CSV table of C-alpha atoms in Angstrom, one decimal:
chain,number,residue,atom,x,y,z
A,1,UNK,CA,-25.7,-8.2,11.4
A,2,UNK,CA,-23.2,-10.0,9.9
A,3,UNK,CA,-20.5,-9.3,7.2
A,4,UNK,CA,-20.3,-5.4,6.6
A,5,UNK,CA,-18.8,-5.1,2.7
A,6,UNK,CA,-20.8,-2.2,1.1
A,7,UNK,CA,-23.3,0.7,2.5
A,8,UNK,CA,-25.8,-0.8,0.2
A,9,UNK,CA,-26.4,-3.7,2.8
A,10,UNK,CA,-27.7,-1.1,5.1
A,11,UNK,CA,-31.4,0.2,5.5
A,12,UNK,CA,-31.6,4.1,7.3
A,13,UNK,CA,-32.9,2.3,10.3
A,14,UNK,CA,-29.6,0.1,10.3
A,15,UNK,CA,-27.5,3.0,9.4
A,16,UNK,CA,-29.7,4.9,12.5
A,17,UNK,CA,-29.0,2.2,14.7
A,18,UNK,CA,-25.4,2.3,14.6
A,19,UNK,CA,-25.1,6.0,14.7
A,20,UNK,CA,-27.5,5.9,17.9
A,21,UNK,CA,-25.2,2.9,19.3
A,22,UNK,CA,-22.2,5.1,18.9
A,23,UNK,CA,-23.5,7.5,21.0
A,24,UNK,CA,-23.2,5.8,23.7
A,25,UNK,CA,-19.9,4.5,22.9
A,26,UNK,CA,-18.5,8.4,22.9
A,27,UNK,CA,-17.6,8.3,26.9
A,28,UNK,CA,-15.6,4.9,26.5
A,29,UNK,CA,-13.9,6.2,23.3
A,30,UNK,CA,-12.7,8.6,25.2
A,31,UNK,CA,-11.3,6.7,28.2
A,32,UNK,CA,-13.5,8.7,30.5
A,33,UNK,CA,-15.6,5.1,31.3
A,34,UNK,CA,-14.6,1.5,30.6
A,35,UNK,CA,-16.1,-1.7,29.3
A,36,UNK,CA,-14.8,-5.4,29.0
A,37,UNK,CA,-17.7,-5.8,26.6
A,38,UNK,CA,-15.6,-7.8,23.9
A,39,UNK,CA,-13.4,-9.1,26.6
A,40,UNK,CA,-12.1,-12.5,25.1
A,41,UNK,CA,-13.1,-11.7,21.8
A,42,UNK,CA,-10.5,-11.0,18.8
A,43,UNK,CA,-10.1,-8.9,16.2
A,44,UNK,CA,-8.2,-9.4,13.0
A,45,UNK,CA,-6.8,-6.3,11.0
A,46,UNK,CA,-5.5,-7.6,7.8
A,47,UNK,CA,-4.6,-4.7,5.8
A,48,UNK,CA,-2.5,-5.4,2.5
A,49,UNK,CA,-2.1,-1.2,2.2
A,50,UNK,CA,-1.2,1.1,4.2
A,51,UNK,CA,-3.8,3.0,6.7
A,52,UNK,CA,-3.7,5.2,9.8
A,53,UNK,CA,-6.9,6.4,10.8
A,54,UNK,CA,-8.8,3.0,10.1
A,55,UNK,CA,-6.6,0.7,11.3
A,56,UNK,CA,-5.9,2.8,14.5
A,57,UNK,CA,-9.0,3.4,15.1
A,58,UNK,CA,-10.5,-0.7,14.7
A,59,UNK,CA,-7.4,-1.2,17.1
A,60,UNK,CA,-8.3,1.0,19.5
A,61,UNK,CA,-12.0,0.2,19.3
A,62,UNK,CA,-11.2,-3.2,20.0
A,63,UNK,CA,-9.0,-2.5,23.1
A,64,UNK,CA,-11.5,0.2,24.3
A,65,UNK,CA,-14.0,-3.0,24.6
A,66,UNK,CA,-11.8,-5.4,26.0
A,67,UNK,CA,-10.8,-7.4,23.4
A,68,UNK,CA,-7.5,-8.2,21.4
A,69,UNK,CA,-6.1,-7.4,18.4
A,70,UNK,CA,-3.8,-9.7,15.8
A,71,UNK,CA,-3.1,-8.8,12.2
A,72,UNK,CA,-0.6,-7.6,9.4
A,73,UNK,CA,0.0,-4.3,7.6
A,74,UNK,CA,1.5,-4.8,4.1
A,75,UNK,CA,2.1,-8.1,3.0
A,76,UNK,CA,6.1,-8.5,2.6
A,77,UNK,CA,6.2,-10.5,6.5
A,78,UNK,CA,3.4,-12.6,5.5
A,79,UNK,CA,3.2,-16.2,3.3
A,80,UNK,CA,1.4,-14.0,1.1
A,81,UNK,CA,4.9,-12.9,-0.5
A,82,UNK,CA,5.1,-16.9,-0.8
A,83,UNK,CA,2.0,-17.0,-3.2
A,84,UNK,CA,-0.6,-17.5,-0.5
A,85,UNK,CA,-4.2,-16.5,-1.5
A,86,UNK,CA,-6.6,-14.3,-0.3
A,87,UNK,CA,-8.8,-16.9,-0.4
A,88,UNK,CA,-6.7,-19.2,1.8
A,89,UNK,CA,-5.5,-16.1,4.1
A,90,UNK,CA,-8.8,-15.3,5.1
A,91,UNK,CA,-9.6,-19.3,5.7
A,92,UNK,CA,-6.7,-19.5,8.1
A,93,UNK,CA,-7.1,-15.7,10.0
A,94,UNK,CA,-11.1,-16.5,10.1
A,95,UNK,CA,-10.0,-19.6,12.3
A,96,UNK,CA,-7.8,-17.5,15.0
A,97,UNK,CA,-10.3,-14.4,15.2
A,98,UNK,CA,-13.8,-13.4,15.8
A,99,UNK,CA,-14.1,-10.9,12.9
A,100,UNK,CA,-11.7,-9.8,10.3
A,101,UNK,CA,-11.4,-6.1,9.3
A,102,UNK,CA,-10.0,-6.0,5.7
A,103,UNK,CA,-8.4,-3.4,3.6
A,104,UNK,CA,-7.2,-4.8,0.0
A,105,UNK,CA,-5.7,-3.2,-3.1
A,106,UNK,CA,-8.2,-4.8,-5.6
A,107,UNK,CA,-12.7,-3.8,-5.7
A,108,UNK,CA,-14.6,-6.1,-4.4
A,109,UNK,CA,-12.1,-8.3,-2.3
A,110,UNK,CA,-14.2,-7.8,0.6
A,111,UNK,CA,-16.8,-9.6,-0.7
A,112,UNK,CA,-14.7,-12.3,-2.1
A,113,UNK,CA,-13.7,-12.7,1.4
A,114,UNK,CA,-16.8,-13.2,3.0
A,115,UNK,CA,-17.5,-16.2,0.4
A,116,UNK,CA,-14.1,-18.1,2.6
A,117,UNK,CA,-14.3,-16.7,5.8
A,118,UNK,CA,-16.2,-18.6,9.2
A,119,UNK,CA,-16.7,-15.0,10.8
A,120,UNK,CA,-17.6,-11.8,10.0
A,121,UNK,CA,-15.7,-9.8,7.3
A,122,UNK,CA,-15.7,-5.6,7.9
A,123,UNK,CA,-14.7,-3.6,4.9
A,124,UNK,CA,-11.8,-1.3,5.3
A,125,UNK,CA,-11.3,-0.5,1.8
A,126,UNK,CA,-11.4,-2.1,-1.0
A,127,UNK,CA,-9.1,-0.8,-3.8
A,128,UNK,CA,-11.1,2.1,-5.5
A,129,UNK,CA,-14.1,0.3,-4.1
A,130,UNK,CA,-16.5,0.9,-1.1
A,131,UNK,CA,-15.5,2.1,2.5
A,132,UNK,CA,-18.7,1.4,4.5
A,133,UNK,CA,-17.5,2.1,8.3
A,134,UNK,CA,-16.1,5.5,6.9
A,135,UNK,CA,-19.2,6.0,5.6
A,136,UNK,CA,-20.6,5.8,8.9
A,137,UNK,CA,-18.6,8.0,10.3
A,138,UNK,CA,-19.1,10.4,8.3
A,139,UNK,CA,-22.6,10.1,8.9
A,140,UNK,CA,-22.5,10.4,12.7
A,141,UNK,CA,-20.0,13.5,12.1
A,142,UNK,CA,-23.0,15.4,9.8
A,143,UNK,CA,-25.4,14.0,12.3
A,144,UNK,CA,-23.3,15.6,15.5
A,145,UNK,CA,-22.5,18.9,14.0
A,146,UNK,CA,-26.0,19.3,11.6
A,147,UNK,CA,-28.2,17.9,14.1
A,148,UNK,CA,-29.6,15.8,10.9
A,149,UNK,CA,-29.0,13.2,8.3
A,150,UNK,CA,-31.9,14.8,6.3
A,151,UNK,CA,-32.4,17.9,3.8
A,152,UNK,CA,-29.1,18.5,3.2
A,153,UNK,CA,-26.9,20.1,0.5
A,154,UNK,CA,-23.4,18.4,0.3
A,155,UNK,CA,-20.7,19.0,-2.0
A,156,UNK,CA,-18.2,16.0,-2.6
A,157,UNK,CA,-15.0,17.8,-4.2
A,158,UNK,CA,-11.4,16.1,-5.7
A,159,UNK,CA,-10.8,13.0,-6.6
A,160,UNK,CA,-14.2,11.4,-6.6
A,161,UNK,CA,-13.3,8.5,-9.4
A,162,UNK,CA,-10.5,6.8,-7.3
A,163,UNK,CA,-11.3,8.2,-3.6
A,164,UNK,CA,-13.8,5.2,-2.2
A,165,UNK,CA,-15.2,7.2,0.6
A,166,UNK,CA,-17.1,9.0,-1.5
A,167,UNK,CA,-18.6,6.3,-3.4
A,168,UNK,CA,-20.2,4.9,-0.4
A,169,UNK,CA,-21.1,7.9,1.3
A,170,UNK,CA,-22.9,9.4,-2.0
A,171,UNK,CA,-25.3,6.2,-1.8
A,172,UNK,CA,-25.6,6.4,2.0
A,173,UNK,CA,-26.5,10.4,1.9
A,174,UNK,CA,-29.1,10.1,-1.5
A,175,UNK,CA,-30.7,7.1,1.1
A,176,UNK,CA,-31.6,9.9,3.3
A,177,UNK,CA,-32.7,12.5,1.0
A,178,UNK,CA,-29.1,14.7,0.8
A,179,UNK,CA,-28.6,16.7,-2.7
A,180,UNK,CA,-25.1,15.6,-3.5
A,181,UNK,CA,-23.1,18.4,-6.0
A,182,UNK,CA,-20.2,16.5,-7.6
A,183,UNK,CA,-17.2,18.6,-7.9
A,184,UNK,CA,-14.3,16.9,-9.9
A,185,UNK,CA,-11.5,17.6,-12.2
A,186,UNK,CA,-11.8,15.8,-15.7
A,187,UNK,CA,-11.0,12.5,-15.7
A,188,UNK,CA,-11.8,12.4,-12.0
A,189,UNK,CA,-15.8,12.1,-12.0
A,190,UNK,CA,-17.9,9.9,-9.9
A,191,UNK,CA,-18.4,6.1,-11.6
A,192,UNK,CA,-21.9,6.1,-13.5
A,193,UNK,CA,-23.6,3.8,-11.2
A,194,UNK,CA,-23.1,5.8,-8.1
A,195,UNK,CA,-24.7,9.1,-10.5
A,196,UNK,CA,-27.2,6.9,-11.9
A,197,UNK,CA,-28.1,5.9,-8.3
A,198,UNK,CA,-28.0,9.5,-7.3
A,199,UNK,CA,-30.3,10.6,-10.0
A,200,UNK,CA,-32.4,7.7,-9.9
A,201,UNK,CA,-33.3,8.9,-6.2
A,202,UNK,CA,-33.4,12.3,-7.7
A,203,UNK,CA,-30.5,13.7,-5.1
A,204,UNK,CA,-27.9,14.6,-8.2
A,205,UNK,CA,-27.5,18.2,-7.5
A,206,UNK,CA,-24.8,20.1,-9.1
A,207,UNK,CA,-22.2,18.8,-11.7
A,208,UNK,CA,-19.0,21.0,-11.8
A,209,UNK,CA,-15.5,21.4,-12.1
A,210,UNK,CA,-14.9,24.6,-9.5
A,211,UNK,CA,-16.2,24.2,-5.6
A,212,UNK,CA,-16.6,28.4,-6.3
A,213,UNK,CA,-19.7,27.3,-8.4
A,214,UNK,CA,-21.6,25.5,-5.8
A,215,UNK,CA,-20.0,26.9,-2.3
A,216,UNK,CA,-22.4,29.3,-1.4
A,217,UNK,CA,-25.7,27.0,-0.9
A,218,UNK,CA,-23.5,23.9,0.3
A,219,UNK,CA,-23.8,22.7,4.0
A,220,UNK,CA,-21.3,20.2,4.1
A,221,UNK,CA,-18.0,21.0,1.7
A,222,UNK,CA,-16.7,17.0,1.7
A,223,UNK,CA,-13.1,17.2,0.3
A,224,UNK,CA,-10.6,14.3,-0.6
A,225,UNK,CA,-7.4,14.0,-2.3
A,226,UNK,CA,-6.2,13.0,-5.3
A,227,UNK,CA,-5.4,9.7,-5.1
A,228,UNK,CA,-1.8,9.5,-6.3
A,229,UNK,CA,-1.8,6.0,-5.9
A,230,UNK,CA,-4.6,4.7,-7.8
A,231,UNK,CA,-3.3,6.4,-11.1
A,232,UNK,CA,-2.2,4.4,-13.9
A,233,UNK,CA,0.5,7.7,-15.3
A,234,UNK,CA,2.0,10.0,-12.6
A,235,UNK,CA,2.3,12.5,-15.3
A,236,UNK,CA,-1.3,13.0,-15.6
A,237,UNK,CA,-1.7,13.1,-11.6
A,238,UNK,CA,1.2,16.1,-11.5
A,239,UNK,CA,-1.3,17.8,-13.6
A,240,UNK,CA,-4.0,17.9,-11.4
A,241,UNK,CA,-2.5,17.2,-8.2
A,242,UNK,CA,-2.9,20.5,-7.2
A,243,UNK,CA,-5.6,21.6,-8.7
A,244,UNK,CA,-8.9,22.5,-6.4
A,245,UNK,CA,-7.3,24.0,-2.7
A,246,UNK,CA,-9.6,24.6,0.2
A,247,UNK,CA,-8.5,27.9,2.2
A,248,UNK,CA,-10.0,30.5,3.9
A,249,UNK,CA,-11.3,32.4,1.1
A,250,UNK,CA,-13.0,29.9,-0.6
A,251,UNK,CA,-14.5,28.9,3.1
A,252,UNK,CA,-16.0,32.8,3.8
A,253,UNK,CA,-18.0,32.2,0.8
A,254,UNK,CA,-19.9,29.9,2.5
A,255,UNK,CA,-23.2,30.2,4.0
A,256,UNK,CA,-23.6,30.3,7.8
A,257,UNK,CA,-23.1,26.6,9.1
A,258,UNK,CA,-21.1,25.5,6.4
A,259,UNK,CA,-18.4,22.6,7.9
A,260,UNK,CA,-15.4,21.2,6.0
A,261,UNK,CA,-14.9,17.3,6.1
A,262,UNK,CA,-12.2,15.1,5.2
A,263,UNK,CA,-11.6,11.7,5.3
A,264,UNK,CA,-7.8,12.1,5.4
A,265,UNK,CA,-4.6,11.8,4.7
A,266,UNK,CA,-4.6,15.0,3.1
A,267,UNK,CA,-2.1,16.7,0.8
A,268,UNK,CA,-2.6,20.2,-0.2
A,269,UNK,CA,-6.2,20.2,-0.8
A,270,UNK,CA,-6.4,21.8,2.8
A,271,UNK,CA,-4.5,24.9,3.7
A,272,UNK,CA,-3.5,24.4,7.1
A,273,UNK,CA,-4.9,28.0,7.8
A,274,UNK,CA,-8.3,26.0,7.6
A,275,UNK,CA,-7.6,23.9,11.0
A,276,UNK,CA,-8.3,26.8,13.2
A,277,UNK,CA,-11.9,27.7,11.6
A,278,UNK,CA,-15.0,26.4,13.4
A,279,UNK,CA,-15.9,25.0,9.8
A,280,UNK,CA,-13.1,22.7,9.9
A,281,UNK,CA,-14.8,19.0,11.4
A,282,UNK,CA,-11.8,16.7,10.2
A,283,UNK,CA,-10.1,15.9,13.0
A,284,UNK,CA,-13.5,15.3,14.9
A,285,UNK,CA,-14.0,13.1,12.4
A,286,UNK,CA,-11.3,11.7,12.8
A,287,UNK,CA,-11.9,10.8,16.0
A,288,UNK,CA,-15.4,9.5,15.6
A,289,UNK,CA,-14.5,6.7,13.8
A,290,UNK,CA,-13.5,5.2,17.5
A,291,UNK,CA,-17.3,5.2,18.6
A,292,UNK,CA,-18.7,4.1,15.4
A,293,UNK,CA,-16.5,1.3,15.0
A,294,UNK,CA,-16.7,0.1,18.9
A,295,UNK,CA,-20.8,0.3,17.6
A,296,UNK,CA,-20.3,-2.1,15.0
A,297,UNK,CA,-17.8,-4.5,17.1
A,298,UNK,CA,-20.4,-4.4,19.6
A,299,UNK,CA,-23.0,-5.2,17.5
A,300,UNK,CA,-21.6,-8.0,15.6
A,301,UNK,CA,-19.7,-10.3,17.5
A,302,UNK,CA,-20.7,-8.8,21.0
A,303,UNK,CA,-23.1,-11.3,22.0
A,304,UNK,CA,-25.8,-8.3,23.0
């Protein structure tokens, strides 16, 4: 394994073998064990937008194996302010680290990356792009609550244009043979290739505007935000902004089993009300993204 830039460069028996390597990682995510598995290795987090959960969590991973951590968030300390290139960033930060993890305003940046960079380049977002190690933690989230990856009926709901998790997950779930409902407010529907992937594997379930149309058969209720920042007119996002809410009404309508995911931040698309159901699996996702990251880490530039 080298360079990790879209889900598409995963088989299921990759995407199996990471979730199974992050199983064992759980006990050293969680401090109860240690490792000095990536001990004099380093990481590099270059992330030219702002991120909590992924960057945290790549840090932590990192730390959790032994290994160091150097990198930027935003771009206004950096020579980049100076007119630097990507190109010529990731040539110089490729020299100092073992792998880069990169999050970057504009689609497909990763990739461009990986043509300039002497180690391997991890995705961490790439404008309204792919998200690949979400998507894996996602995965390992449905596999540790479901018991499965397989036979599924998951209903991706908001912003499903601009939000990049569910680009990648869509692909990654249709792989395993997942019915994927696509919930979204005008304007805000899935880009055709990811629906003509989806029917082409014949997973397209449900095409809606209203998560009350598809709630009762759905296992997995996969809500994001609107994605304020991706929008060309803020007018237009004050219009929707508010428009689908997850609470505890809509949630009782669901069948037995039902979960709520998120990839967060979230805004108001979640009632807080929702955090003390059992269906609510966020923040456990959340968390997982420790393991499965630590997985990849381990895998790619861990020597095993």
């Amino acid at each position: 394994m080298k360079h990790v830039i879209s889900v598409h460069d995963f088989s299921v028996e990759e995407i199996v073998e990471v979730l199974d390597r992050a199983e064992e990682m759980v006990a050293i995510a969680r401090g109860r064990t240690a490792s000095d598995l990536l001990k004099g290795k380093v990481l590099a987090c270059i992330f030219y937008e702002p991120s909590t959960r992924t960057r945290l969590s790549f840090e932590t991973a990192m730390h959790r194996l032994g290994g160091a951590v150097i990198g930027f968030v935003g771009t206004e300390a950096t020579s980049v302010v100076k007119g630097e290139t990507l190109a010529d960033t990731i040539r110089m930060v490729s020299s100092y680290a073992d792998a880069v993890v990169l999050r970057h305003p504009r689609e497909g940046a990763a990739r461009l990356a990986a043509e300039f960079s002497t180690v391997p380049i991890l995705n961490a977002g790439d404008g309204a792009g792919q998200h690949p190690t979400q998507t894996l933690l996602d995965l390992f989230t449905i596999r540790t609550e479901k018991g499965r990856l397989e036979g599924l009926n998951i209903s991706l709901v908001g912003d499903l244009r601009y939000g990049r998790t569910v680009h990648s997950l869509a692909i990654a779930l249709a792989k395993f043979g997942n019915t994927i409902n696509l919930v979204s407010p005008g304007g805000l529907e899935m880009p055709a290739e990811v629906v003509s992937y989806l029917k082409s594997m014949g997973m397209l379930g449900e095409v809606c505007r209203s998560p009350e149309e598809v709630i009762t058969g759905t296992d997995i209720l996969y809500a994001t935000r609107i994605q304020k920042e991706r929008f060309p007119d803020l007018v237009e996002y004050e219009k929707i902004a508010s428009l689908y809410r997850v609470d505890p009404e809509l949630v009782s309508r669901g069948g037995e089993g039902l979960i709520v995911m998120h990839p967060l931040p979230r805004v108001n698309e979640i009632t807080p009300e929702v955090d003390a159901l059992p269906q609510a699996k966020y923040f456990e996702q959340a968390f997982n993204g420790v393991p499965v990251r630590m997985a990849l880490l381990a895998m790619i530039i861990g020597d095993v």
